[in-house]
Amino acid sequence: MQQGIQELLKNYSGILLLLFGITVGSIIGIVAPNIVDYLKPLGDIFLNLLFVSVVPLVFFAVANSVSSLEQQSKFGKIMLIMCFTFLFFIITAALFTILVVYFFPVSGVSASKEVVEDAVNNDSWGNRIVSFFTVGEFTQLFSRQNMLALLIFSFMTGFSARKAGEQGKAFRVFIASGYEVMKELLLMIMKVAPIGLGAYFAYQVATLGPQLFGFYAKPLGLYYIAGVVYFLLFFSLYAFIAKGKNGVKSFWKNAIYPTLTALSTCSSFATMPANLQAAAKIGVPSQVANLVIPIGTTLHKNGSSMSSIIKIYVAFLIIGRDFFDPMNLLLALGITVFVSIVAGGIPNGGYIGEMLMISVYQLPQEAIPAVMIIGTLVDPLATVLNSVGQLVASMFVSRFVKV
């Protein structure tokens, strides 16, 4: 019995410590909100260390995965199945949310008088497209604000290292070694996660908590209930398709850590290391996980898909238009795919997606504050769905690819 308890504590010590840190942070945020400003720097230091370390990890992980794949056809198969998986998950999340708002309509929503800052980039669309794929200086690649450009560069580096053949062997060894070193660095940083995430969570509870019970309670309640149902039901279904009953057990056993990390940080980017660790424990091949999880973090967002539908629905309620008109629904699905895939790789992409929604439907300016504030308040659960979605997607892809 005692040995069993010791084994349990050994296996779940990281999760238990993280839960303890988050719980203490939540209590502090509720009972002593005046001191959270002093705790927030601890959380910011931890997140900054995490972000600085994750960027080179993405480069080494993707480049190493591409350069180590022996067959061109196998890489192409992984990419094809990955793209299909991302699109399938995003559209499924959107259709599920449409059914939810149809059967459980929200009433009593009217325009908000709150004013929010205009976060829209005034650059031309041509400049946005260029910055979407490339950056002007090499040093700008290694910024979490330019993740898509970094992913493309990592792909090209991996391809080039593989094409170099014997002459590129030393560089391929360097890439593989760099990947192992960055993994160890992140493991070291994650040891202080309970303190860093606890401090950050205290700040979130103290600042965002009171807003959840105001004007936006109904649509927020609908999103959070639907999101939890989707999280438990559909992720279990995807895990079952991937690896049967054992896949479901293994997924939920190892998804706890990424879920808590996503909930604490509200950052898919910060959750990437936890996802990579969880994928390894589940048994997802590294060649699959090291492609699907970094790319998915930028381009695959289940939570954003659901929030996009909710925001469009609320905007239509505000102006008294029929959201369920077939043309409006088709446009909503198109915008959702754009927001979840394309805008995910652009800094402030969520705001760009919201402005696209306003433009396509020709909605009045009064709808802008509502959709922006809803987007902010659903962010914790949306981040969980976005982040943990990469883990189950890697399982799903590995089901159809033998590496």
mmCIF file of C-alpha atoms in Angstrom:
data_model
loop_
_atom_site.group_PDB
_atom_site.id
_atom_site.type_symbol
_atom_site.label_atom_id
_atom_site.label_comp_id
_atom_site.label_asym_id
_atom_site.label_seq_id
_atom_site.Cartn_x
_atom_site.Cartn_y
_atom_site.Cartn_z
ATOM 1 C CA MET A 1 0.000 0.000 0.000
ATOM 2 C CA GLN A 2 2.743 2.426 0.996
ATOM 3 C CA GLN A 3 4.713 1.540 -2.122
ATOM 4 C CA GLY A 4 1.639 2.216 -4.240
ATOM 5 C CA ILE A 5 1.196 5.647 -2.694
ATOM 6 C CA GLN A 6 4.867 6.438 -3.273
ATOM 7 C CA GLU A 7 4.553 5.381 -6.910
ATOM 8 C CA LEU A 8 1.436 7.531 -7.305
ATOM 9 C CA LEU A 9 3.179 10.554 -5.813
ATOM 10 C CA LYS A 10 6.195 9.964 -8.038
ATOM 11 C CA ASN A 11 4.094 9.773 -11.216
ATOM 12 C CA TYR A 12 1.864 12.732 -10.385
ATOM 13 C CA SER A 13 4.175 14.927 -8.331
ATOM 14 C CA GLY A 14 4.483 17.523 -11.098
ATOM 15 C CA ILE A 15 0.729 17.750 -11.579
ATOM 16 C CA LEU A 16 0.029 17.858 -7.836
ATOM 17 C CA LEU A 17 2.556 20.639 -7.308
ATOM 18 C CA LEU A 18 1.104 22.577 -10.233
ATOM 19 C CA LEU A 19 -2.423 22.145 -8.846
ATOM 20 C CA PHE A 20 -1.204 23.298 -5.447
ATOM 21 C CA GLY A 21 0.401 26.407 -6.977
ATOM 22 C CA ILE A 22 -2.713 27.267 -8.985
ATOM 23 C CA THR A 23 -4.991 26.686 -5.973
ATOM 24 C CA VAL A 24 -2.898 28.931 -3.734
ATOM 25 C CA GLY A 25 -2.763 31.558 -6.495
ATOM 26 C CA SER A 26 -6.554 31.446 -6.942
ATOM 27 C CA ILE A 27 -7.138 31.880 -3.213
ATOM 28 C CA ILE A 28 -4.752 34.829 -3.091
ATOM 29 C CA GLY A 29 -6.458 36.391 -6.126
ATOM 30 C CA ILE A 30 -9.852 36.134 -4.391
ATOM 31 C CA VAL A 31 -9.035 37.091 -0.799
ATOM 32 C CA ALA A 32 -6.109 39.472 -1.363
ATOM 33 C CA PRO A 33 -6.431 41.072 -4.812
ATOM 34 C CA ASN A 34 -4.415 44.084 -3.672
ATOM 35 C CA ILE A 35 -1.167 42.113 -3.584
ATOM 36 C CA VAL A 36 -1.426 40.374 -6.964
ATOM 37 C CA ASP A 37 0.470 43.197 -8.646
ATOM 38 C CA TYR A 38 3.482 42.239 -6.524
ATOM 39 C CA LEU A 39 3.141 38.557 -7.477
ATOM 40 C CA LYS A 40 2.636 39.094 -11.189
ATOM 41 C CA PRO A 41 6.371 39.717 -11.904
ATOM 42 C CA LEU A 42 7.089 36.144 -10.746
ATOM 43 C CA GLY A 43 4.633 34.849 -13.304
ATOM 44 C CA ASP A 44 5.997 37.143 -16.004
ATOM 45 C CA ILE A 45 9.583 35.988 -15.355
ATOM 46 C CA PHE A 46 8.548 32.353 -15.635
ATOM 47 C CA LEU A 47 6.570 32.937 -18.846
ATOM 48 C CA ASN A 48 9.400 34.945 -20.386
ATOM 49 C CA LEU A 49 11.858 32.124 -19.648
ATOM 50 C CA LEU A 50 9.397 29.688 -21.171
ATOM 51 C CA PHE A 51 8.830 31.760 -24.308
ATOM 52 C CA VAL A 52 12.543 32.359 -24.851
ATOM 53 C CA SER A 53 13.220 28.617 -24.590
ATOM 54 C CA VAL A 54 10.262 27.418 -26.668
ATOM 55 C CA VAL A 55 11.240 29.416 -29.769
ATOM 56 C CA PRO A 56 14.526 27.550 -30.401
ATOM 57 C CA LEU A 57 12.797 24.298 -29.423
ATOM 58 C CA VAL A 58 10.293 24.827 -32.252
ATOM 59 C CA PHE A 59 13.127 25.388 -34.727
ATOM 60 C CA PHE A 60 15.116 22.331 -33.651
ATOM 61 C CA ALA A 61 12.046 20.088 -33.301
ATOM 62 C CA VAL A 62 10.595 20.833 -36.744
ATOM 63 C CA ALA A 63 13.952 20.913 -38.568
ATOM 64 C CA ASN A 64 15.045 17.681 -36.885
ATOM 65 C CA SER A 65 11.770 15.922 -37.718
ATOM 66 C CA VAL A 66 11.966 16.877 -41.393
ATOM 67 C CA SER A 67 15.670 16.081 -41.771
ATOM 68 C CA SER A 68 15.361 12.712 -40.001
ATOM 69 C CA LEU A 69 12.486 11.379 -42.118
ATOM 70 C CA GLU A 70 14.012 8.909 -44.524
ATOM 71 C CA GLN A 71 11.285 8.806 -47.143
ATOM 72 C CA GLN A 72 9.864 11.812 -48.954
ATOM 73 C CA SER A 73 6.518 10.042 -49.358
ATOM 74 C CA LYS A 74 6.245 9.521 -45.591
ATOM 75 C CA PHE A 75 6.719 13.232 -44.898
ATOM 76 C CA GLY A 76 4.108 14.081 -47.518
ATOM 77 C CA LYS A 77 1.678 11.629 -45.938
ATOM 78 C CA ILE A 78 2.172 13.150 -42.485
ATOM 79 C CA MET A 79 1.549 16.649 -43.848
ATOM 80 C CA LEU A 80 -1.567 15.575 -45.791
ATOM 81 C CA ILE A 81 -3.126 13.766 -42.847
ATOM 82 C CA MET A 82 -2.184 16.615 -40.506
ATOM 83 C CA CYS A 83 -3.909 19.222 -42.719
ATOM 84 C CA PHE A 84 -7.020 17.036 -43.010
ATOM 85 C CA THR A 85 -7.059 16.514 -39.231
ATOM 86 C CA PHE A 86 -6.764 20.228 -38.473
ATOM 87 C CA LEU A 87 -9.547 21.156 -40.896
ATOM 88 C CA PHE A 88 -11.799 18.323 -39.693
ATOM 89 C CA PHE A 89 -11.398 19.267 -36.026
ATOM 90 C CA ILE A 90 -11.985 22.982 -36.653
ATOM 91 C CA ILE A 91 -15.140 22.482 -38.742
ATOM 92 C CA THR A 92 -16.478 19.911 -36.269
ATOM 93 C CA ALA A 93 -16.013 22.379 -33.405
ATOM 94 C CA ALA A 94 -17.789 25.110 -35.389
ATOM 95 C CA LEU A 95 -20.742 22.880 -36.361
ATOM 96 C CA PHE A 96 -21.084 21.688 -32.771
ATOM 97 C CA THR A 97 -21.223 25.297 -31.543
ATOM 98 C CA ILE A 98 -23.841 26.195 -34.169
ATOM 99 C CA LEU A 99 -26.031 23.333 -32.910
ATOM 100 C CA VAL A 100 -25.529 24.506 -29.321
ATOM 101 C CA VAL A 101 -26.658 28.091 -29.999
ATOM 102 C CA TYR A 102 -29.584 26.771 -32.076
ATOM 103 C CA PHE A 103 -30.952 24.506 -29.335
ATOM 104 C CA PHE A 104 -29.944 26.776 -26.433
ATOM 105 C CA PRO A 105 -30.494 30.346 -27.671
ATOM 106 C CA VAL A 106 -29.278 33.331 -25.668
ATOM 107 C CA SER A 107 -31.739 36.133 -24.962
ATOM 108 C CA GLY A 108 -31.487 39.573 -23.423
ATOM 109 C CA VAL A 109 -28.192 40.548 -25.036
ATOM 110 C CA SER A 110 -27.826 44.173 -26.156
ATOM 111 C CA ALA A 111 -24.995 46.373 -27.277
ATOM 112 C CA SER A 112 -22.286 47.232 -24.787
ATOM 113 C CA LYS A 113 -21.257 50.820 -24.158
ATOM 114 C CA GLU A 114 -17.740 49.849 -23.177
ATOM 115 C CA VAL A 115 -14.877 51.212 -25.202
ATOM 116 C CA VAL A 116 -11.895 49.061 -26.138
ATOM 117 C CA GLU A 117 -8.679 49.981 -27.839
ATOM 118 C CA ASP A 118 -8.529 49.497 -31.581
ATOM 119 C CA ALA A 119 -6.026 46.659 -32.002
ATOM 120 C CA VAL A 120 -6.277 46.486 -35.779
ATOM 121 C CA ASN A 121 -3.059 46.810 -37.694
ATOM 122 C CA ASN A 122 -3.302 49.637 -40.238
ATOM 123 C CA ASP A 123 -0.757 48.110 -42.602
ATOM 124 C CA SER A 124 -1.912 47.262 -46.106
ATOM 125 C CA TRP A 125 -3.066 43.719 -46.828
ATOM 126 C CA GLY A 126 -0.022 43.276 -49.048
ATOM 127 C CA ASN A 127 2.309 44.013 -46.139
ATOM 128 C CA ARG A 128 0.330 41.684 -43.892
ATOM 129 C CA ILE A 129 0.627 38.839 -46.387
ATOM 130 C CA VAL A 130 4.398 39.372 -46.662
ATOM 131 C CA SER A 131 4.820 39.454 -42.858
ATOM 132 C CA PHE A 132 2.596 36.397 -42.615
ATOM 133 C CA PHE A 133 5.175 34.239 -44.399
ATOM 134 C CA THR A 134 8.523 36.014 -43.989
ATOM 135 C CA VAL A 135 10.444 38.557 -41.912
ATOM 136 C CA GLY A 136 12.932 41.191 -43.001
ATOM 137 C CA GLU A 137 15.847 40.157 -40.772
ATOM 138 C CA PHE A 138 17.155 36.759 -39.691
ATOM 139 C CA THR A 139 17.088 37.749 -36.015
ATOM 140 C CA GLN A 140 13.351 38.493 -36.255
ATOM 141 C CA LEU A 141 12.676 34.834 -37.027
ATOM 142 C CA PHE A 142 13.338 33.844 -33.431
ATOM 143 C CA SER A 143 10.391 35.729 -32.014
ATOM 144 C CA ARG A 144 7.114 34.240 -30.885
ATOM 145 C CA GLN A 145 5.429 37.028 -32.838
ATOM 146 C CA ASN A 146 6.679 35.469 -36.092
ATOM 147 C CA MET A 147 5.905 31.822 -35.482
ATOM 148 C CA LEU A 148 4.641 30.990 -38.975
ATOM 149 C CA ALA A 149 7.747 32.458 -40.598
ATOM 150 C CA LEU A 150 9.885 30.437 -38.155
ATOM 151 C CA LEU A 151 7.969 27.248 -39.011
ATOM 152 C CA ILE A 152 8.504 27.815 -42.739
ATOM 153 C CA PHE A 153 12.203 28.492 -42.186
ATOM 154 C CA SER A 154 12.475 25.353 -40.033
ATOM 155 C CA PHE A 155 10.861 23.294 -42.785
ATOM 156 C CA MET A 156 13.248 24.670 -45.379
ATOM 157 C CA THR A 157 16.242 24.061 -43.110
ATOM 158 C CA GLY A 158 15.173 20.466 -42.492
ATOM 159 C CA PHE A 159 14.665 19.848 -46.207
ATOM 160 C CA SER A 160 18.031 21.380 -47.046
ATOM 161 C CA ALA A 161 19.813 19.326 -44.380
ATOM 162 C CA ARG A 162 18.282 16.158 -45.777
ATOM 163 C CA LYS A 163 19.061 17.027 -49.396
ATOM 164 C CA ALA A 164 22.685 17.767 -48.496
ATOM 165 C CA GLY A 165 23.188 14.030 -47.990
ATOM 166 C CA GLU A 166 26.516 12.963 -46.524
ATOM 167 C CA GLN A 167 27.866 16.525 -46.512
ATOM 168 C CA GLY A 168 24.967 17.619 -44.318
ATOM 169 C CA LYS A 169 25.396 14.819 -41.798
ATOM 170 C CA ALA A 170 27.237 16.993 -39.255
ATOM 171 C CA PHE A 171 24.506 19.632 -39.437
ATOM 172 C CA ARG A 172 21.792 16.990 -38.975
ATOM 173 C CA VAL A 173 23.626 15.764 -35.886
ATOM 174 C CA PHE A 174 23.761 19.368 -34.634
ATOM 175 C CA ILE A 175 20.007 19.767 -35.139
ATOM 176 C CA ALA A 176 19.247 16.524 -33.310
ATOM 177 C CA SER A 177 21.603 17.496 -30.475
ATOM 178 C CA GLY A 178 20.093 20.979 -30.264
ATOM 179 C CA TYR A 179 16.637 19.458 -29.927
ATOM 180 C CA GLU A 180 17.717 17.273 -27.003
ATOM 181 C CA VAL A 181 19.440 20.207 -25.274
ATOM 182 C CA MET A 182 16.384 22.466 -25.598
ATOM 183 C CA LYS A 183 14.142 19.722 -24.229
ATOM 184 C CA GLU A 184 16.349 19.462 -21.139
ATOM 185 C CA LEU A 185 16.359 23.243 -20.723
ATOM 186 C CA LEU A 186 12.578 23.344 -20.786
ATOM 187 C CA LEU A 187 12.334 20.504 -18.281
ATOM 188 C CA MET A 188 14.562 22.538 -15.969
ATOM 189 C CA ILE A 189 12.429 25.680 -16.365
ATOM 190 C CA MET A 190 9.202 23.722 -15.786
ATOM 191 C CA LYS A 191 10.414 22.737 -12.323
ATOM 192 C CA VAL A 192 9.483 26.238 -11.115
ATOM 193 C CA ALA A 193 6.118 26.138 -12.911
ATOM 194 C CA PRO A 194 4.028 25.856 -9.688
ATOM 195 C CA ILE A 195 5.424 29.171 -8.443
ATOM 196 C CA GLY A 196 5.304 30.995 -11.780
ATOM 197 C CA LEU A 197 1.883 29.763 -12.838
ATOM 198 C CA GLY A 198 0.453 30.224 -9.355
ATOM 199 C CA ALA A 199 1.513 33.869 -9.338
ATOM 200 C CA TYR A 200 0.137 34.426 -12.839
ATOM 201 C CA PHE A 201 -3.151 32.702 -12.012
ATOM 202 C CA ALA A 202 -3.579 34.888 -8.928
ATOM 203 C CA TYR A 203 -3.378 37.948 -11.162
ATOM 204 C CA GLN A 204 -5.903 36.507 -13.644
ATOM 205 C CA VAL A 205 -8.447 35.634 -10.947
ATOM 206 C CA ALA A 206 -8.146 39.077 -9.368
ATOM 207 C CA THR A 207 -8.463 41.031 -12.631
ATOM 208 C CA LEU A 208 -10.766 39.006 -14.912
ATOM 209 C CA GLY A 209 -12.955 37.234 -12.368
ATOM 210 C CA PRO A 210 -15.406 40.074 -11.596
ATOM 211 C CA GLN A 211 -16.197 40.658 -15.290
ATOM 212 C CA LEU A 212 -17.582 37.144 -15.701
ATOM 213 C CA PHE A 213 -20.771 38.018 -13.800
ATOM 214 C CA GLY A 214 -21.766 41.131 -15.710
ATOM 215 C CA PHE A 215 -23.244 41.838 -19.110
ATOM 216 C CA TYR A 216 -21.550 38.898 -20.819
ATOM 217 C CA ALA A 217 -22.666 36.183 -18.380
ATOM 218 C CA LYS A 218 -25.139 34.448 -20.725
ATOM 219 C CA PRO A 219 -23.005 34.032 -23.852
ATOM 220 C CA LEU A 220 -19.986 33.271 -21.670
ATOM 221 C CA GLY A 221 -21.924 30.628 -19.758
ATOM 222 C CA LEU A 222 -23.030 29.065 -23.033
ATOM 223 C CA TYR A 223 -19.462 29.008 -24.339
ATOM 224 C CA TYR A 224 -17.970 27.529 -21.179
ATOM 225 C CA ILE A 225 -20.600 24.796 -20.888
ATOM 226 C CA ALA A 226 -20.365 23.911 -24.596
ATOM 227 C CA GLY A 227 -16.556 24.071 -24.442
ATOM 228 C CA VAL A 228 -16.336 21.686 -21.493
ATOM 229 C CA VAL A 229 -18.740 19.253 -23.196
ATOM 230 C CA TYR A 230 -16.706 19.419 -26.410
ATOM 231 C CA PHE A 231 -13.471 19.007 -24.472
ATOM 232 C CA LEU A 232 -14.634 15.874 -22.656
ATOM 233 C CA LEU A 233 -16.762 14.265 -25.364
ATOM 234 C CA PHE A 234 -15.013 15.002 -28.652
ATOM 235 C CA PHE A 235 -11.432 14.745 -27.403
ATOM 236 C CA SER A 236 -12.326 11.348 -25.919
ATOM 237 C CA LEU A 237 -13.834 10.351 -29.284
ATOM 238 C CA TYR A 238 -10.714 11.471 -31.177
ATOM 239 C CA ALA A 239 -8.467 9.594 -28.729
ATOM 240 C CA PHE A 240 -10.645 6.481 -29.129
ATOM 241 C CA ILE A 241 -10.362 6.668 -32.934
ATOM 242 C CA ALA A 242 -6.606 7.041 -32.562
ATOM 243 C CA LYS A 243 -5.863 4.230 -30.108
ATOM 244 C CA GLY A 244 -9.089 2.672 -28.844
ATOM 245 C CA LYS A 245 -9.976 2.434 -25.149
ATOM 246 C CA ASN A 246 -6.335 2.438 -24.113
ATOM 247 C CA GLY A 247 -5.875 5.645 -26.125
ATOM 248 C CA VAL A 248 -8.664 7.354 -24.172
ATOM 249 C CA LYS A 249 -7.134 6.313 -20.831
ATOM 250 C CA SER A 250 -3.641 7.310 -21.888
ATOM 251 C CA PHE A 251 -4.833 10.643 -23.287
ATOM 252 C CA TRP A 252 -6.674 11.758 -20.155
ATOM 253 C CA LYS A 253 -3.907 10.498 -17.903
ATOM 254 C CA ASN A 254 -1.342 12.655 -19.710
ATOM 255 C CA ALA A 255 -3.563 15.593 -20.750
ATOM 256 C CA ILE A 256 -3.872 16.920 -17.197
ATOM 257 C CA TYR A 257 -0.527 18.708 -17.206
ATOM 258 C CA PRO A 258 -1.054 20.497 -20.577
ATOM 259 C CA THR A 259 -4.613 21.409 -19.512
ATOM 260 C CA LEU A 260 -3.455 23.030 -16.273
ATOM 261 C CA THR A 261 -0.616 24.806 -18.044
ATOM 262 C CA ALA A 262 -2.986 26.198 -20.702
ATOM 263 C CA LEU A 263 -5.534 27.261 -18.096
ATOM 264 C CA SER A 264 -2.893 29.039 -16.037
ATOM 265 C CA THR A 265 -1.014 30.820 -18.811
ATOM 266 C CA CYS A 266 -3.782 31.407 -21.387
ATOM 267 C CA SER A 267 -1.070 30.673 -23.950
ATOM 268 C CA SER A 268 -0.984 27.806 -26.451
ATOM 269 C CA PHE A 269 2.653 28.689 -27.020
ATOM 270 C CA ALA A 270 3.555 28.213 -23.357
ATOM 271 C CA THR A 271 1.719 24.867 -23.315
ATOM 272 C CA MET A 272 3.799 23.416 -26.156
ATOM 273 C CA PRO A 273 6.513 21.849 -23.930
ATOM 274 C CA ALA A 274 3.867 20.112 -21.796
ATOM 275 C CA ASN A 275 2.185 18.819 -24.971
ATOM 276 C CA LEU A 276 5.456 17.430 -26.317
ATOM 277 C CA GLN A 277 6.138 15.655 -23.025
ATOM 278 C CA ALA A 278 2.598 14.252 -22.906
ATOM 279 C CA ALA A 279 2.800 13.041 -26.523
ATOM 280 C CA ALA A 280 6.006 11.158 -25.748
ATOM 281 C CA LYS A 281 4.381 9.464 -22.735
ATOM 282 C CA ILE A 282 1.327 8.502 -24.804
ATOM 283 C CA GLY A 283 3.597 6.933 -27.405
ATOM 284 C CA VAL A 284 3.129 9.324 -30.313
ATOM 285 C CA PRO A 285 6.197 8.991 -32.612
ATOM 286 C CA SER A 286 8.516 11.974 -32.212
ATOM 287 C CA GLN A 287 8.544 12.568 -35.993
ATOM 288 C CA VAL A 288 4.774 13.103 -35.823
ATOM 289 C CA ALA A 289 4.555 14.986 -32.522
ATOM 290 C CA ASN A 290 7.416 17.354 -33.389
ATOM 291 C CA LEU A 291 5.574 18.418 -36.544
ATOM 292 C CA VAL A 292 1.919 18.348 -35.511
ATOM 293 C CA ILE A 293 2.242 20.085 -32.127
ATOM 294 C CA PRO A 294 4.421 23.104 -33.122
ATOM 295 C CA ILE A 295 2.528 23.654 -36.382
ATOM 296 C CA GLY A 296 -0.828 23.079 -34.733
ATOM 297 C CA THR A 297 -0.033 25.593 -31.997
ATOM 298 C CA THR A 298 -0.018 28.255 -34.702
ATOM 299 C CA LEU A 299 -2.536 26.932 -37.238
ATOM 300 C CA HIS A 300 -5.006 24.663 -35.418
ATOM 301 C CA LYS A 301 -7.414 26.128 -32.869
ATOM 302 C CA ASN A 302 -10.561 24.326 -31.702
ATOM 303 C CA GLY A 303 -11.323 26.902 -29.011
ATOM 304 C CA SER A 304 -10.946 29.796 -31.453
ATOM 305 C CA SER A 305 -13.337 28.024 -33.820
ATOM 306 C CA MET A 306 -16.001 27.814 -31.110
ATOM 307 C CA SER A 307 -15.439 31.376 -29.889
ATOM 308 C CA SER A 308 -15.675 32.695 -33.460
ATOM 309 C CA ILE A 309 -19.155 31.194 -33.820
ATOM 310 C CA ILE A 310 -20.232 32.542 -30.418
ATOM 311 C CA LYS A 311 -18.978 36.048 -31.273
ATOM 312 C CA ILE A 312 -20.759 36.084 -34.621
ATOM 313 C CA TYR A 313 -23.931 34.819 -32.964
ATOM 314 C CA VAL A 314 -23.819 37.508 -30.248
ATOM 315 C CA ALA A 315 -23.117 40.236 -32.819
ATOM 316 C CA PHE A 316 -26.237 39.160 -34.728
ATOM 317 C CA LEU A 317 -28.283 39.207 -31.519
ATOM 318 C CA ILE A 318 -27.128 42.755 -30.825
ATOM 319 C CA ILE A 319 -28.352 44.062 -34.188
ATOM 320 C CA GLY A 320 -31.411 41.799 -34.411
ATOM 321 C CA ARG A 321 -30.415 39.800 -37.521
ATOM 322 C CA ASP A 322 -31.001 36.092 -38.205
ATOM 323 C CA PHE A 323 -27.797 34.178 -37.566
ATOM 324 C CA PHE A 324 -29.320 30.921 -38.837
ATOM 325 C CA ASP A 325 -29.922 32.145 -42.374
ATOM 326 C CA PRO A 326 -28.116 29.548 -44.591
ATOM 327 C CA MET A 327 -25.883 32.175 -46.229
ATOM 328 C CA ASN A 328 -24.928 33.647 -42.869
ATOM 329 C CA LEU A 329 -24.041 30.167 -41.569
ATOM 330 C CA LEU A 330 -21.840 29.428 -44.585
ATOM 331 C CA LEU A 331 -20.048 32.735 -44.150
ATOM 332 C CA ALA A 332 -19.649 31.998 -40.439
ATOM 333 C CA LEU A 333 -17.960 28.680 -41.227
ATOM 334 C CA GLY A 334 -15.639 30.383 -43.719
ATOM 335 C CA ILE A 335 -14.674 33.111 -41.261
ATOM 336 C CA THR A 336 -14.156 30.514 -38.540
ATOM 337 C CA VAL A 337 -11.738 28.499 -40.680
ATOM 338 C CA PHE A 338 -9.835 31.696 -41.477
ATOM 339 C CA VAL A 339 -9.668 32.778 -37.834
ATOM 340 C CA SER A 340 -8.675 29.316 -36.617
ATOM 341 C CA ILE A 341 -6.047 28.541 -39.266
ATOM 342 C CA VAL A 342 -4.855 31.634 -41.106
ATOM 343 C CA ALA A 343 -5.215 34.372 -38.492
ATOM 344 C CA GLY A 344 -3.577 32.109 -35.916
ATOM 345 C CA GLY A 345 -0.185 32.813 -37.473
ATOM 346 C CA ILE A 346 -0.586 36.594 -37.455
ATOM 347 C CA PRO A 347 0.154 38.801 -34.418
ATOM 348 C CA ASN A 348 -3.234 40.001 -33.058
ATOM 349 C CA GLY A 349 -4.800 37.555 -35.515
ATOM 350 C CA GLY A 350 -7.901 37.236 -33.357
ATOM 351 C CA TYR A 351 -8.592 40.951 -33.729
ATOM 352 C CA ILE A 352 -8.047 40.733 -37.485
ATOM 353 C CA GLY A 353 -10.558 37.887 -37.597
ATOM 354 C CA GLU A 354 -13.063 39.975 -35.659
ATOM 355 C CA MET A 355 -12.619 42.879 -38.039
ATOM 356 C CA LEU A 356 -13.099 40.489 -40.957
ATOM 357 C CA MET A 357 -16.359 39.352 -39.391
ATOM 358 C CA ILE A 358 -17.556 42.943 -38.985
ATOM 359 C CA SER A 359 -16.622 43.702 -42.607
ATOM 360 C CA VAL A 360 -18.125 40.583 -44.225
ATOM 361 C CA TYR A 361 -21.466 40.924 -42.484
ATOM 362 C CA GLN A 362 -21.385 44.743 -42.693
ATOM 363 C CA LEU A 363 -22.135 44.977 -38.994
ATOM 364 C CA PRO A 364 -22.306 48.341 -37.217
ATOM 365 C CA GLN A 365 -19.373 49.589 -35.170
ATOM 366 C CA GLU A 366 -21.356 49.003 -31.973
ATOM 367 C CA ALA A 367 -20.749 45.267 -32.338
ATOM 368 C CA ILE A 368 -16.949 45.615 -32.148
ATOM 369 C CA PRO A 369 -16.606 46.081 -28.353
ATOM 370 C CA ALA A 370 -18.872 43.092 -27.649
ATOM 371 C CA VAL A 371 -16.977 40.615 -29.820
ATOM 372 C CA MET A 372 -13.593 41.809 -28.565
ATOM 373 C CA ILE A 373 -14.540 41.565 -24.898
ATOM 374 C CA ILE A 374 -16.129 38.143 -25.374
ATOM 375 C CA GLY A 375 -12.949 37.036 -27.113
ATOM 376 C CA THR A 376 -10.948 38.148 -24.076
ATOM 377 C CA LEU A 377 -13.189 36.550 -21.459
ATOM 378 C CA VAL A 378 -13.423 33.134 -23.156
ATOM 379 C CA ASP A 379 -9.654 33.013 -23.569
ATOM 380 C CA PRO A 380 -8.886 30.612 -20.665
ATOM 381 C CA LEU A 381 -11.090 27.767 -21.952
ATOM 382 C CA ALA A 382 -10.355 28.609 -25.579
ATOM 383 C CA THR A 383 -6.653 28.225 -24.842
ATOM 384 C CA VAL A 384 -7.257 24.833 -23.222
ATOM 385 C CA LEU A 385 -9.183 23.642 -26.292
ATOM 386 C CA ASN A 386 -6.580 25.110 -28.643
ATOM 387 C CA SER A 387 -3.613 23.688 -26.749
ATOM 388 C CA VAL A 388 -4.788 20.235 -25.749
ATOM 389 C CA GLY A 389 -6.265 19.904 -29.226
ATOM 390 C CA GLN A 390 -2.688 19.633 -30.511
ATOM 391 C CA LEU A 391 -2.070 16.617 -28.287
ATOM 392 C CA VAL A 392 -5.126 14.694 -29.468
ATOM 393 C CA ALA A 393 -4.422 15.775 -33.068
ATOM 394 C CA SER A 394 -0.938 14.249 -32.850
ATOM 395 C CA MET A 395 -2.525 10.987 -31.681
ATOM 396 C CA PHE A 396 -5.053 11.170 -34.509
ATOM 397 C CA VAL A 397 -2.365 11.730 -37.145
ATOM 398 C CA SER A 398 -0.176 8.931 -35.776
ATOM 399 C CA ARG A 399 -3.142 6.564 -36.173
ATOM 400 C CA PHE A 400 -2.863 6.873 -39.951
ATOM 401 C CA VAL A 401 0.903 7.239 -40.284
ATOM 402 C CA LYS A 402 3.368 4.487 -39.474
ATOM 403 C CA VAL A 403 6.757 6.027 -38.670
#
